[in-house]
Amino acid sequence: MRNLLYKEFHLTIHPLYYLVALFGALLLIPEWLYFLALMYFFFITVPNIFTNGKAQNDIEFSVMLPVRRRDTVKARIVSMVLLELIQITVTAIFVVINILIYPNGNFLLDANIAFIGFTFIIFGLYNIIFFPMFYKTAYKIALPVITAMTAVILFAAGVEMLVMLVPAAKVLDGTKDMTIQLPLLFGGIVLFALLSFAAFKISAKRFERIDI
C-alpha cells in the first residue's frame, strides 16, 4: 500500500495540483459566493489527474503489479482524499482570515464554522458519486465528473437558498451562534469520512468485477 501511494504522489499526481488549494484565497473576495472557491478542485484537479492517468495507461499498469486490485483503488482514493484535506485545510485558513477582515459577514453564506462543515459534506458527496461511477468501467471519466459536479453544485445552491429564504437557517450565518455550527462541523467531518469509505468499498467491489 505504501508503494502504491508513492506511485500516486510521484507518478500520477503532478505537484502543480497542490497549488489548486490556493484558490481558497478567493474567500477574501467580499460579497462573493464562497462555495465557488471549492469548485476549482473539481474543475481542475480531479478531471486532469484521471485524464492523465488514462492517457498514461495507469489502470492497466496498476493491475499488472503484484498487488490486489482493491489496493490500487484504495491508493487512488486515499491520495485524492489527502488532496481534498489539503484543500479543506487551506480553505479553513482563509475562512479565519475572512472573519478577521470582514466582521460584518457576507450577503450569501458567511465564511464560518458552518461553511467548513458544508465543505466536508460537499467533498464527501463528490467522492460517493464520482469514484463508484468511475470504477464501474475504470475508463469513462466524463459522465462521473459531470454527475458528481452537478450534485455538489445543486447541494451548494440548496444551502445558499436555505440560508437566504428560511429565517430559522440564519443561525448558519455569522460567527456568534455556535450551537448549530459546531455540531454541523463535526457532523460534516464524520459524513465525509463515512462517504469516502463507502466510496472505496463500492469502487473496489466494482473494479474487481470488470475485465481490463
PDB file of C-alpha atoms in Angstrom:
ATOM      1  CA  MET A   1       0.000   0.000   0.000  1.00  0.00           C
ATOM      2  CA  ARG A   2       2.819   2.373   0.861  1.00  0.00           C
ATOM      3  CA  ASN A   3       4.471   1.741  -2.513  1.00  0.00           C
ATOM      4  CA  LEU A   4       1.172   2.321  -4.318  1.00  0.00           C
ATOM      5  CA  LEU A   5       0.749   5.648  -2.550  1.00  0.00           C
ATOM      6  CA  TYR A   6       4.317   6.509  -3.519  1.00  0.00           C
ATOM      7  CA  LYS A   7       3.374   5.816  -7.144  1.00  0.00           C
ATOM      8  CA  GLU A   8       0.299   8.032  -6.870  1.00  0.00           C
ATOM      9  CA  PHE A   9       2.130  11.016  -5.444  1.00  0.00           C
ATOM     10  CA  HIS A  10       5.267  10.730  -7.571  1.00  0.00           C
ATOM     11  CA  LEU A  11       3.980   9.447 -10.902  1.00  0.00           C
ATOM     12  CA  THR A  12       0.260  10.250 -11.122  1.00  0.00           C
ATOM     13  CA  ILE A  13      -0.290  13.494  -9.201  1.00  0.00           C
ATOM     14  CA  HIS A  14       1.642  16.428 -10.649  1.00  0.00           C
ATOM     15  CA  PRO A  15       3.000  18.833  -7.982  1.00  0.00           C
ATOM     16  CA  LEU A  16       1.103  21.721  -9.617  1.00  0.00           C
ATOM     17  CA  TYR A  17      -2.193  20.214  -8.436  1.00  0.00           C
ATOM     18  CA  TYR A  18      -1.222  21.091  -4.860  1.00  0.00           C
ATOM     19  CA  LEU A  19      -1.413  24.743  -5.884  1.00  0.00           C
ATOM     20  CA  VAL A  20      -5.131  24.392  -6.653  1.00  0.00           C
ATOM     21  CA  ALA A  21      -5.661  24.602  -2.882  1.00  0.00           C
ATOM     22  CA  LEU A  22      -4.619  28.266  -3.117  1.00  0.00           C
ATOM     23  CA  PHE A  23      -7.929  29.017  -4.825  1.00  0.00           C
ATOM     24  CA  GLY A  24      -9.139  29.097  -1.222  1.00  0.00           C
ATOM     25  CA  ALA A  25      -7.818  32.670  -1.298  1.00  0.00           C
ATOM     26  CA  LEU A  26     -10.942  33.544  -3.287  1.00  0.00           C
ATOM     27  CA  LEU A  27     -12.703  33.618   0.095  1.00  0.00           C
ATOM     28  CA  LEU A  28     -11.087  37.019   0.542  1.00  0.00           C
ATOM     29  CA  ILE A  29     -13.350  38.479  -2.166  1.00  0.00           C
ATOM     30  CA  PRO A  30     -16.101  40.473  -0.407  1.00  0.00           C
ATOM     31  CA  GLU A  31     -19.766  39.681  -1.025  1.00  0.00           C
ATOM     32  CA  TRP A  32     -18.993  36.566  -3.070  1.00  0.00           C
ATOM     33  CA  LEU A  33     -20.286  33.006  -3.480  1.00  0.00           C
ATOM     34  CA  TYR A  34     -17.652  31.270  -1.371  1.00  0.00           C
ATOM     35  CA  PHE A  35     -18.569  27.731  -2.420  1.00  0.00           C
ATOM     36  CA  LEU A  36     -17.081  28.532  -5.840  1.00  0.00           C
ATOM     37  CA  ALA A  37     -13.613  28.523  -4.253  1.00  0.00           C
ATOM     38  CA  LEU A  38     -14.027  24.778  -3.671  1.00  0.00           C
ATOM     39  CA  MET A  39     -15.218  24.005  -7.181  1.00  0.00           C
ATOM     40  CA  TYR A  40     -11.815  24.553  -8.778  1.00  0.00           C
ATOM     41  CA  PHE A  41     -10.699  21.276  -7.202  1.00  0.00           C
ATOM     42  CA  PHE A  42     -13.494  19.548  -9.114  1.00  0.00           C
ATOM     43  CA  PHE A  43     -12.929  21.622 -12.269  1.00  0.00           C
ATOM     44  CA  ILE A  44      -9.154  21.147 -12.445  1.00  0.00           C
ATOM     45  CA  THR A  45      -7.639  18.558 -10.122  1.00  0.00           C
ATOM     46  CA  VAL A  46      -9.922  15.536 -10.449  1.00  0.00           C
ATOM     47  CA  PRO A  47     -10.566  15.586 -14.220  1.00  0.00           C
ATOM     48  CA  ASN A  48      -6.900  16.207 -15.051  1.00  0.00           C
ATOM     49  CA  ILE A  49      -5.489  13.548 -12.733  1.00  0.00           C
ATOM     50  CA  PHE A  50      -7.834  10.891 -14.072  1.00  0.00           C
ATOM     51  CA  THR A  51      -7.478  12.011 -17.699  1.00  0.00           C
ATOM     52  CA  ASN A  52      -3.681  11.965 -17.437  1.00  0.00           C
ATOM     53  CA  GLY A  53      -3.856   8.546 -15.804  1.00  0.00           C
ATOM     54  CA  LYS A  54      -5.965   7.290 -18.674  1.00  0.00           C
ATOM     55  CA  ALA A  55      -3.543   8.716 -21.236  1.00  0.00           C
ATOM     56  CA  GLN A  56      -0.627   7.002 -19.473  1.00  0.00           C
ATOM     57  CA  ASN A  57      -2.481   3.669 -19.141  1.00  0.00           C
ATOM     58  CA  ASP A  58      -2.177   3.929 -15.369  1.00  0.00           C
ATOM     59  CA  ILE A  59      -5.036   1.483 -14.708  1.00  0.00           C
ATOM     60  CA  GLU A  60      -3.530  -1.167 -16.996  1.00  0.00           C
ATOM     61  CA  PHE A  61      -0.111  -0.673 -15.398  1.00  0.00           C
ATOM     62  CA  SER A  62      -1.551  -0.919 -11.879  1.00  0.00           C
ATOM     63  CA  VAL A  63      -3.398  -4.200 -12.456  1.00  0.00           C
ATOM     64  CA  MET A  64      -0.165  -5.742 -13.769  1.00  0.00           C
ATOM     65  CA  LEU A  65       1.557  -5.096 -10.462  1.00  0.00           C
ATOM     66  CA  PRO A  66       1.707  -7.920  -7.876  1.00  0.00           C
ATOM     67  CA  VAL A  67      -0.967  -6.278  -5.717  1.00  0.00           C
ATOM     68  CA  ARG A  68      -4.686  -6.739  -5.208  1.00  0.00           C
ATOM     69  CA  ARG A  69      -6.980  -4.681  -7.403  1.00  0.00           C
ATOM     70  CA  ARG A  70      -8.744  -3.252  -4.386  1.00  0.00           C
ATOM     71  CA  ASP A  71      -5.407  -1.927  -3.118  1.00  0.00           C
ATOM     72  CA  THR A  72      -4.898   0.059  -6.319  1.00  0.00           C
ATOM     73  CA  VAL A  73      -8.343   1.578  -5.789  1.00  0.00           C
ATOM     74  CA  LYS A  74      -7.548   2.294  -2.148  1.00  0.00           C
ATOM     75  CA  ALA A  75      -4.285   4.042  -3.076  1.00  0.00           C
ATOM     76  CA  ARG A  76      -6.020   6.263  -5.615  1.00  0.00           C
ATOM     77  CA  ILE A  77      -8.900   7.202  -3.309  1.00  0.00           C
ATOM     78  CA  VAL A  78      -6.629   7.764  -0.299  1.00  0.00           C
ATOM     79  CA  SER A  79      -4.359  10.020  -2.370  1.00  0.00           C
ATOM     80  CA  MET A  80      -7.356  12.019  -3.604  1.00  0.00           C
ATOM     81  CA  VAL A  81      -8.803  12.289  -0.087  1.00  0.00           C
ATOM     82  CA  LEU A  82      -5.453  13.619   1.132  1.00  0.00           C
ATOM     83  CA  LEU A  83      -5.549  16.246  -1.615  1.00  0.00           C
ATOM     84  CA  GLU A  84      -9.081  17.127  -0.522  1.00  0.00           C
ATOM     85  CA  LEU A  85      -7.949  17.514   3.086  1.00  0.00           C
ATOM     86  CA  ILE A  86      -5.191  19.862   1.929  1.00  0.00           C
ATOM     87  CA  GLN A  87      -7.821  21.875   0.050  1.00  0.00           C
ATOM     88  CA  ILE A  88     -10.096  21.978   3.107  1.00  0.00           C
ATOM     89  CA  THR A  89      -7.227  22.966   5.434  1.00  0.00           C
ATOM     90  CA  VAL A  90      -6.139  25.847   3.194  1.00  0.00           C
ATOM     91  CA  THR A  91      -9.774  26.910   2.813  1.00  0.00           C
ATOM     92  CA  ALA A  92     -10.205  26.891   6.606  1.00  0.00           C
ATOM     93  CA  ILE A  93      -7.162  29.167   6.952  1.00  0.00           C
ATOM     94  CA  PHE A  94      -8.732  31.676   4.574  1.00  0.00           C
ATOM     95  CA  VAL A  95     -12.035  31.352   6.456  1.00  0.00           C
ATOM     96  CA  VAL A  96     -10.237  32.622   9.567  1.00  0.00           C
ATOM     97  CA  ILE A  97      -8.644  35.474   7.601  1.00  0.00           C
ATOM     98  CA  ASN A  98     -12.038  36.321   6.082  1.00  0.00           C
ATOM     99  CA  ILE A  99     -13.617  36.570   9.538  1.00  0.00           C
ATOM    100  CA  LEU A 100     -10.852  38.941  10.673  1.00  0.00           C
ATOM    101  CA  ILE A 101     -11.136  41.146   7.577  1.00  0.00           C
ATOM    102  CA  TYR A 102     -14.927  41.156   7.156  1.00  0.00           C
ATOM    103  CA  PRO A 103     -16.521  41.023  10.632  1.00  0.00           C
ATOM    104  CA  ASN A 104     -19.896  42.033   9.172  1.00  0.00           C
ATOM    105  CA  GLY A 105     -20.153  38.860   7.124  1.00  0.00           C
ATOM    106  CA  ASN A 106     -21.300  38.210   3.572  1.00  0.00           C
ATOM    107  CA  PHE A 107     -24.503  38.727   1.581  1.00  0.00           C
ATOM    108  CA  LEU A 108     -24.659  34.977   0.974  1.00  0.00           C
ATOM    109  CA  LEU A 109     -23.474  32.270   3.391  1.00  0.00           C
ATOM    110  CA  ASP A 110     -20.672  33.628   5.553  1.00  0.00           C
ATOM    111  CA  ALA A 111     -17.222  32.084   5.712  1.00  0.00           C
ATOM    112  CA  ASN A 112     -17.527  30.466   9.137  1.00  0.00           C
ATOM    113  CA  ILE A 113     -17.645  27.153  11.018  1.00  0.00           C
ATOM    114  CA  ALA A 114     -20.840  26.101   9.220  1.00  0.00           C
ATOM    115  CA  PHE A 115     -19.195  26.779   5.865  1.00  0.00           C
ATOM    116  CA  ILE A 116     -16.319  24.442   6.736  1.00  0.00           C
ATOM    117  CA  GLY A 117     -18.830  21.783   7.814  1.00  0.00           C
ATOM    118  CA  PHE A 118     -20.615  22.078   4.482  1.00  0.00           C
ATOM    119  CA  THR A 119     -17.228  21.895   2.754  1.00  0.00           C
ATOM    120  CA  PHE A 120     -16.604  18.455   4.257  1.00  0.00           C
ATOM    121  CA  ILE A 121     -20.078  17.339   3.156  1.00  0.00           C
ATOM    122  CA  ILE A 122     -19.503  18.596  -0.398  1.00  0.00           C
ATOM    123  CA  PHE A 123     -16.267  16.624  -0.759  1.00  0.00           C
ATOM    124  CA  GLY A 124     -17.860  13.515   0.733  1.00  0.00           C
ATOM    125  CA  LEU A 125     -20.811  13.833  -1.643  1.00  0.00           C
ATOM    126  CA  TYR A 126     -18.455  14.180  -4.605  1.00  0.00           C
ATOM    127  CA  ASN A 127     -16.497  11.085  -3.557  1.00  0.00           C
ATOM    128  CA  ILE A 128     -19.525   8.809  -3.142  1.00  0.00           C
ATOM    129  CA  ILE A 129     -20.753   9.732  -6.610  1.00  0.00           C
ATOM    130  CA  PHE A 130     -17.578  10.071  -8.664  1.00  0.00           C
ATOM    131  CA  PHE A 131     -15.441   7.116  -7.559  1.00  0.00           C
ATOM    132  CA  PRO A 132     -18.080   4.350  -7.776  1.00  0.00           C
ATOM    133  CA  MET A 133     -19.201   5.671 -11.170  1.00  0.00           C
ATOM    134  CA  PHE A 134     -15.645   5.802 -12.488  1.00  0.00           C
ATOM    135  CA  TYR A 135     -14.651   2.358 -11.233  1.00  0.00           C
ATOM    136  CA  LYS A 136     -17.726   0.825 -12.808  1.00  0.00           C
ATOM    137  CA  THR A 137     -15.721   0.956 -16.050  1.00  0.00           C
ATOM    138  CA  ALA A 138     -12.312   2.322 -14.876  1.00  0.00           C
ATOM    139  CA  TYR A 139     -12.261   4.038 -18.254  1.00  0.00           C
ATOM    140  CA  LYS A 140     -15.087   6.547 -18.704  1.00  0.00           C
ATOM    141  CA  ILE A 141     -14.362   9.844 -16.976  1.00  0.00           C
ATOM    142  CA  ALA A 142     -16.725  12.465 -18.405  1.00  0.00           C
ATOM    143  CA  LEU A 143     -20.035  11.157 -17.069  1.00  0.00           C
ATOM    144  CA  PRO A 144     -18.780  10.553 -13.489  1.00  0.00           C
ATOM    145  CA  VAL A 145     -17.214  14.030 -13.415  1.00  0.00           C
ATOM    146  CA  ILE A 146     -20.324  15.751 -14.781  1.00  0.00           C
ATOM    147  CA  THR A 147     -22.687  13.836 -12.493  1.00  0.00           C
ATOM    148  CA  ALA A 148     -20.640  14.473  -9.343  1.00  0.00           C
ATOM    149  CA  MET A 149     -20.120  18.131 -10.267  1.00  0.00           C
ATOM    150  CA  THR A 150     -23.836  18.610 -10.847  1.00  0.00           C
ATOM    151  CA  ALA A 151     -24.640  17.062  -7.473  1.00  0.00           C
ATOM    152  CA  VAL A 152     -22.251  19.267  -5.488  1.00  0.00           C
ATOM    153  CA  ILE A 153     -23.352  22.423  -7.336  1.00  0.00           C
ATOM    154  CA  LEU A 154     -27.001  21.654  -6.595  1.00  0.00           C
ATOM    155  CA  PHE A 155     -26.144  20.934  -2.963  1.00  0.00           C
ATOM    156  CA  ALA A 156     -24.218  24.213  -2.603  1.00  0.00           C
ATOM    157  CA  ALA A 157     -27.032  26.125  -4.298  1.00  0.00           C
ATOM    158  CA  GLY A 158     -29.539  24.475  -1.951  1.00  0.00           C
ATOM    159  CA  VAL A 159     -27.525  25.551   1.092  1.00  0.00           C
ATOM    160  CA  GLU A 160     -27.336  29.140  -0.158  1.00  0.00           C
ATOM    161  CA  MET A 161     -31.073  29.227  -0.871  1.00  0.00           C
ATOM    162  CA  LEU A 162     -31.790  27.740   2.552  1.00  0.00           C
ATOM    163  CA  VAL A 163     -29.820  30.461   4.331  1.00  0.00           C
ATOM    164  CA  MET A 164     -31.353  33.227   2.203  1.00  0.00           C
ATOM    165  CA  LEU A 165     -35.009  32.140   2.328  1.00  0.00           C
ATOM    166  CA  VAL A 166     -35.511  30.295   5.621  1.00  0.00           C
ATOM    167  CA  PRO A 167     -35.302  32.548   8.711  1.00  0.00           C
ATOM    168  CA  ALA A 168     -34.518  29.617  11.017  1.00  0.00           C
ATOM    169  CA  ALA A 169     -31.420  28.844   8.928  1.00  0.00           C
ATOM    170  CA  LYS A 170     -29.903  32.241   9.767  1.00  0.00           C
ATOM    171  CA  VAL A 171     -28.095  30.501  12.649  1.00  0.00           C
ATOM    172  CA  LEU A 172     -25.753  29.187   9.935  1.00  0.00           C
ATOM    173  CA  ASP A 173     -24.633  32.753   9.247  1.00  0.00           C
ATOM    174  CA  GLY A 174     -22.246  34.802  11.347  1.00  0.00           C
ATOM    175  CA  THR A 175     -19.746  33.595  13.924  1.00  0.00           C
ATOM    176  CA  LYS A 176     -21.552  34.124  17.223  1.00  0.00           C
ATOM    177  CA  ASP A 177     -24.084  31.285  17.424  1.00  0.00           C
ATOM    178  CA  MET A 178     -22.116  28.020  17.639  1.00  0.00           C
ATOM    179  CA  THR A 179     -24.973  25.828  18.917  1.00  0.00           C
ATOM    180  CA  ILE A 180     -25.716  24.618  15.384  1.00  0.00           C
ATOM    181  CA  GLN A 181     -22.468  25.405  13.604  1.00  0.00           C
ATOM    182  CA  LEU A 182     -20.134  23.270  15.730  1.00  0.00           C
ATOM    183  CA  PRO A 183     -22.336  20.132  15.525  1.00  0.00           C
ATOM    184  CA  LEU A 184     -22.578  20.775  11.770  1.00  0.00           C
ATOM    185  CA  LEU A 185     -18.786  20.869  11.531  1.00  0.00           C
ATOM    186  CA  PHE A 186     -18.341  17.614  13.444  1.00  0.00           C
ATOM    187  CA  GLY A 187     -21.211  16.030  11.532  1.00  0.00           C
ATOM    188  CA  GLY A 188     -19.629  17.146   8.250  1.00  0.00           C
ATOM    189  CA  ILE A 189     -16.308  15.552   9.207  1.00  0.00           C
ATOM    190  CA  VAL A 190     -17.994  12.271  10.138  1.00  0.00           C
ATOM    191  CA  LEU A 191     -20.095  12.285   6.971  1.00  0.00           C
ATOM    192  CA  PHE A 192     -17.020  12.997   4.846  1.00  0.00           C
ATOM    193  CA  ALA A 193     -15.211  10.026   6.383  1.00  0.00           C
ATOM    194  CA  LEU A 194     -18.194   7.683   6.018  1.00  0.00           C
ATOM    195  CA  LEU A 195     -18.977   8.672   2.439  1.00  0.00           C
ATOM    196  CA  SER A 196     -15.331   8.407   1.392  1.00  0.00           C
ATOM    197  CA  PHE A 197     -15.036   4.962   2.995  1.00  0.00           C
ATOM    198  CA  ALA A 198     -18.263   3.845   1.330  1.00  0.00           C
ATOM    199  CA  ALA A 199     -16.941   5.184  -1.986  1.00  0.00           C
ATOM    200  CA  PHE A 200     -13.869   2.977  -1.592  1.00  0.00           C
ATOM    201  CA  LYS A 201     -15.853  -0.157  -0.688  1.00  0.00           C
ATOM    202  CA  ILE A 202     -18.232   0.224  -3.638  1.00  0.00           C
ATOM    203  CA  SER A 203     -15.456   1.196  -6.058  1.00  0.00           C
ATOM    204  CA  ALA A 204     -13.221  -1.716  -5.053  1.00  0.00           C
ATOM    205  CA  LYS A 205     -16.055  -4.200  -5.487  1.00  0.00           C
ATOM    206  CA  ARG A 206     -16.898  -2.824  -8.923  1.00  0.00           C
ATOM    207  CA  PHE A 207     -13.279  -2.700 -10.058  1.00  0.00           C
ATOM    208  CA  GLU A 208     -12.720  -6.326  -9.140  1.00  0.00           C
ATOM    209  CA  ARG A 209     -15.580  -7.361 -11.446  1.00  0.00           C
ATOM    210  CA  ILE A 210     -14.523  -5.637 -14.654  1.00  0.00           C
ATOM    211  CA  ASP A 211     -12.210  -7.016 -17.304  1.00  0.00           C
ATOM    212  CA  ILE A 212      -9.249  -4.762 -18.049  1.00  0.00           C
TER     213      ILE A 212
END
